Amino acid sequence: MVQGKWFPMGSDISEALWVRQAVFARGEDELDPMAHQVVVYREGKPVGSARLYWADGAFRLDQLGVLPQERNKGYGDLLIRLLLFKALTHSASLIALETPDETRAFFAKYGFQEDGGQGGLTRMHILGDNVQLSHCGGNCANCQNRSEECIPKALR
């Protein structure tokens, strides 16, 4: 079974930090106390994590990572959708991130636009009004063309 679990500010975020250390070789930092952390689990074991926080007039996504042996299974897709949904539930008008240049295409497929960058990092953003959480952008309840593609890969 695959599931996502949110850890609000002040929670024990040791599992999120464990994933972050395994993926990025980074531990806790000064932003963690003001961030919501999310961890994706497969069969009860953490496979990916990310965080969401408010800064400089936007919700910020960062530290989104999936364990190397668990990549290409849809867990990154699930993480980004969880982050975007959480931001929208807080009436986000702007969601921003900074990502290594080689992963900007991953975020672009969710509608993030490039703002520039430097040092191998690209700044990107999406307006809350432009977020589409479904794969097709349609009204799933009344869709006549439902397929396996409608279900995020990690949940199939």
mmCIF file of C-alpha atoms in Angstrom:
data_model
loop_
_atom_site.group_PDB
_atom_site.id
_atom_site.type_symbol
_atom_site.label_atom_id
_atom_site.label_comp_id
_atom_site.label_asym_id
_atom_site.label_seq_id
_atom_site.Cartn_x
_atom_site.Cartn_y
_atom_site.Cartn_z
ATOM 1 C CA MET A 1 0.000 0.000 0.000
ATOM 2 C CA VAL A 2 1.182 3.534 -0.807
ATOM 3 C CA GLN A 3 0.241 6.471 1.378
ATOM 4 C CA GLY A 4 1.299 10.021 2.083
ATOM 5 C CA LYS A 5 1.502 11.428 5.586
ATOM 6 C CA TRP A 6 1.801 15.073 6.606
ATOM 7 C CA PHE A 7 3.871 16.205 9.563
ATOM 8 C CA PRO A 8 2.854 19.692 10.752
ATOM 9 C CA MET A 9 5.249 22.183 12.287
ATOM 10 C CA GLY A 10 6.576 20.947 15.611
ATOM 11 C CA SER A 11 6.163 17.247 14.736
ATOM 12 C CA ASP A 12 8.811 14.563 14.840
ATOM 13 C CA ILE A 13 10.199 14.769 11.292
ATOM 14 C CA SER A 14 12.857 12.091 11.681
ATOM 15 C CA GLU A 15 11.525 9.993 8.770
ATOM 16 C CA ALA A 16 11.458 13.007 6.445
ATOM 17 C CA LEU A 17 15.007 13.839 7.524
ATOM 18 C CA TRP A 18 16.101 10.246 6.979
ATOM 19 C CA VAL A 19 14.888 10.400 3.352
ATOM 20 C CA ARG A 20 16.466 13.835 2.870
ATOM 21 C CA GLN A 21 19.799 12.547 4.164
ATOM 22 C CA ALA A 22 19.621 9.480 1.898
ATOM 23 C CA VAL A 23 18.736 11.532 -1.210
ATOM 24 C CA PHE A 24 20.547 14.848 -0.734
ATOM 25 C CA ALA A 25 23.077 14.095 2.042
ATOM 26 C CA ARG A 26 21.529 16.983 4.001
ATOM 27 C CA GLY A 27 19.943 17.045 7.407
ATOM 28 C CA GLU A 28 17.785 19.425 9.377
ATOM 29 C CA ASP A 29 18.091 23.149 8.685
ATOM 30 C CA GLU A 30 16.670 26.486 9.850
ATOM 31 C CA LEU A 31 13.557 26.175 7.632
ATOM 32 C CA ASP A 32 12.323 22.902 9.129
ATOM 33 C CA PRO A 33 10.637 24.458 12.204
ATOM 34 C CA MET A 34 8.389 26.571 9.948
ATOM 35 C CA ALA A 35 7.641 23.896 7.343
ATOM 36 C CA HIS A 36 5.052 21.194 6.845
ATOM 37 C CA GLN A 37 6.778 17.936 5.896
ATOM 38 C CA VAL A 38 5.256 15.159 3.823
ATOM 39 C CA VAL A 39 6.494 11.585 3.564
ATOM 40 C CA VAL A 40 5.346 8.976 1.057
ATOM 41 C CA TYR A 41 5.392 5.392 2.291
ATOM 42 C CA ARG A 42 5.277 2.108 0.398
ATOM 43 C CA GLU A 43 4.329 -0.871 2.547
ATOM 44 C CA GLY A 44 5.013 1.214 5.659
ATOM 45 C CA LYS A 45 8.528 2.244 4.649
ATOM 46 C CA PRO A 46 9.421 5.841 3.686
ATOM 47 C CA VAL A 47 10.355 6.188 0.001
ATOM 48 C CA GLY A 48 10.163 9.954 -0.530
ATOM 49 C CA SER A 49 9.700 13.241 1.254
ATOM 50 C CA ALA A 50 9.357 16.988 0.710
ATOM 51 C CA ARG A 51 8.416 20.125 2.568
ATOM 52 C CA LEU A 52 6.178 23.164 2.127
ATOM 53 C CA TYR A 53 6.601 26.522 3.837
ATOM 54 C CA TRP A 54 5.598 30.190 3.461
ATOM 55 C CA ALA A 55 8.262 32.793 2.661
ATOM 56 C CA ASP A 56 8.511 36.023 0.692
ATOM 57 C CA GLY A 57 4.846 36.085 -0.337
ATOM 58 C CA ALA A 58 4.685 32.534 -1.726
ATOM 59 C CA PHE A 59 4.376 28.943 -0.668
ATOM 60 C CA ARG A 60 7.743 27.281 -1.236
ATOM 61 C CA LEU A 61 8.301 23.634 -2.136
ATOM 62 C CA ASP A 62 11.681 22.101 -1.538
ATOM 63 C CA GLN A 63 13.661 19.074 -0.448
ATOM 64 C CA LEU A 64 11.470 16.932 -2.738
ATOM 65 C CA GLY A 65 13.300 13.643 -3.101
ATOM 66 C CA VAL A 66 12.688 9.957 -3.706
ATOM 67 C CA LEU A 67 15.113 7.212 -2.711
ATOM 68 C CA PRO A 68 17.203 6.215 -5.751
ATOM 69 C CA GLN A 69 15.966 2.600 -5.748
ATOM 70 C CA GLU A 70 12.319 3.823 -5.679
ATOM 71 C CA ARG A 71 12.451 6.296 -8.561
ATOM 72 C CA ASN A 72 10.324 6.044 -11.714
ATOM 73 C CA LYS A 73 7.478 4.439 -9.783
ATOM 74 C CA GLY A 74 5.315 7.560 -9.439
ATOM 75 C CA TYR A 75 6.300 8.594 -5.916
ATOM 76 C CA GLY A 76 7.641 11.970 -7.066
ATOM 77 C CA ASP A 77 4.336 12.556 -8.851
ATOM 78 C CA LEU A 78 2.451 11.748 -5.665
ATOM 79 C CA LEU A 79 4.683 14.067 -3.623
ATOM 80 C CA ILE A 80 4.224 17.040 -5.947
ATOM 81 C CA ARG A 81 0.452 16.536 -6.038
ATOM 82 C CA LEU A 82 0.320 16.345 -2.226
ATOM 83 C CA LEU A 83 2.362 19.554 -1.970
ATOM 84 C CA LEU A 84 0.235 21.403 -4.508
ATOM 85 C CA PHE A 85 -2.997 20.234 -2.886
ATOM 86 C CA LYS A 86 -1.799 21.331 0.563
ATOM 87 C CA ALA A 87 -0.786 24.756 -0.789
ATOM 88 C CA LEU A 88 -4.188 25.159 -2.434
ATOM 89 C CA THR A 89 -6.003 24.260 0.788
ATOM 90 C CA HIS A 90 -4.217 27.280 2.291
ATOM 91 C CA SER A 91 -5.447 29.529 -0.564
ATOM 92 C CA ALA A 92 -2.073 29.726 -2.285
ATOM 93 C CA SER A 93 -1.931 32.341 -5.002
ATOM 94 C CA LEU A 94 1.740 31.661 -5.791
ATOM 95 C CA ILE A 95 3.796 28.499 -5.352
ATOM 96 C CA ALA A 96 7.532 28.665 -5.981
ATOM 97 C CA LEU A 97 10.575 26.440 -5.900
ATOM 98 C CA GLU A 98 14.211 26.238 -6.836
ATOM 99 C CA THR A 99 15.433 23.059 -8.490
ATOM 100 C CA PRO A 100 18.584 21.719 -10.115
ATOM 101 C CA ASP A 101 18.560 22.481 -13.831
ATOM 102 C CA GLU A 102 18.359 18.781 -14.713
ATOM 103 C CA THR A 103 15.013 18.339 -12.891
ATOM 104 C CA ARG A 104 13.189 21.448 -14.147
ATOM 105 C CA ALA A 105 11.307 19.409 -16.785
ATOM 106 C CA PHE A 106 9.712 17.364 -13.975
ATOM 107 C CA PHE A 107 8.173 20.513 -12.484
ATOM 108 C CA ALA A 108 7.340 22.043 -15.873
ATOM 109 C CA LYS A 109 4.930 19.189 -16.601
ATOM 110 C CA TYR A 110 2.862 20.389 -13.611
ATOM 111 C CA GLY A 111 2.741 23.922 -15.016
ATOM 112 C CA PHE A 112 5.682 25.538 -13.240
ATOM 113 C CA GLN A 113 7.220 28.382 -15.254
ATOM 114 C CA GLU A 114 10.911 29.272 -15.188
ATOM 115 C CA ASP A 115 11.948 32.549 -13.569
ATOM 116 C CA GLY A 116 15.669 32.256 -14.288
ATOM 117 C CA GLY A 117 18.461 30.825 -12.270
ATOM 118 C CA GLN A 118 22.132 30.624 -11.555
ATOM 119 C CA GLY A 119 24.728 28.182 -10.344
ATOM 120 C CA GLY A 120 22.946 25.158 -11.804
ATOM 121 C CA LEU A 121 19.632 25.987 -10.097
ATOM 122 C CA THR A 122 16.425 27.152 -11.777
ATOM 123 C CA ARG A 123 13.791 29.234 -9.985
ATOM 124 C CA MET A 124 10.234 28.291 -10.977
ATOM 125 C CA HIS A 125 6.686 29.254 -10.009
ATOM 126 C CA ILE A 126 3.046 28.478 -10.679
ATOM 127 C CA LEU A 127 0.002 30.574 -9.876
ATOM 128 C CA GLY A 128 -2.503 28.834 -7.627
ATOM 129 C CA ASP A 129 -5.229 29.420 -10.208
ATOM 130 C CA ASN A 130 -3.199 27.449 -12.772
ATOM 131 C CA VAL A 131 -2.669 24.298 -10.694
ATOM 132 C CA GLN A 132 -4.287 21.198 -12.239
ATOM 133 C CA LEU A 133 -4.160 18.199 -9.931
ATOM 134 C CA SER A 134 -5.735 15.772 -12.386
ATOM 135 C CA HIS A 135 -3.659 14.358 -15.237
ATOM 136 C CA CYS A 136 -5.979 15.677 -17.907
ATOM 137 C CA GLY A 137 -7.215 18.858 -16.242
ATOM 138 C CA GLY A 138 -10.821 17.771 -16.673
ATOM 139 C CA ASN A 139 -13.715 17.137 -14.338
ATOM 140 C CA CYS A 140 -13.031 13.575 -13.225
ATOM 141 C CA ALA A 141 -16.462 12.977 -11.707
ATOM 142 C CA ASN A 142 -18.161 13.405 -15.099
ATOM 143 C CA CYS A 143 -15.341 12.227 -17.345
ATOM 144 C CA GLN A 144 -16.301 9.925 -20.215
ATOM 145 C CA ASN A 145 -12.667 9.027 -20.976
ATOM 146 C CA ARG A 146 -11.378 7.624 -17.697
ATOM 147 C CA SER A 147 -8.359 5.383 -18.020
ATOM 148 C CA GLU A 148 -5.518 4.002 -15.947
ATOM 149 C CA GLU A 149 -3.627 7.206 -16.765
ATOM 150 C CA CYS A 150 -6.096 9.113 -14.578
ATOM 151 C CA ILE A 151 -4.712 7.370 -11.502
ATOM 152 C CA PRO A 152 -1.246 8.484 -10.356
ATOM 153 C CA LYS A 153 1.249 5.715 -11.085
ATOM 154 C CA ALA A 154 2.143 5.212 -7.405
ATOM 155 C CA LEU A 155 -1.486 4.401 -6.570
ATOM 156 C CA ARG A 156 -2.168 1.888 -9.338
#
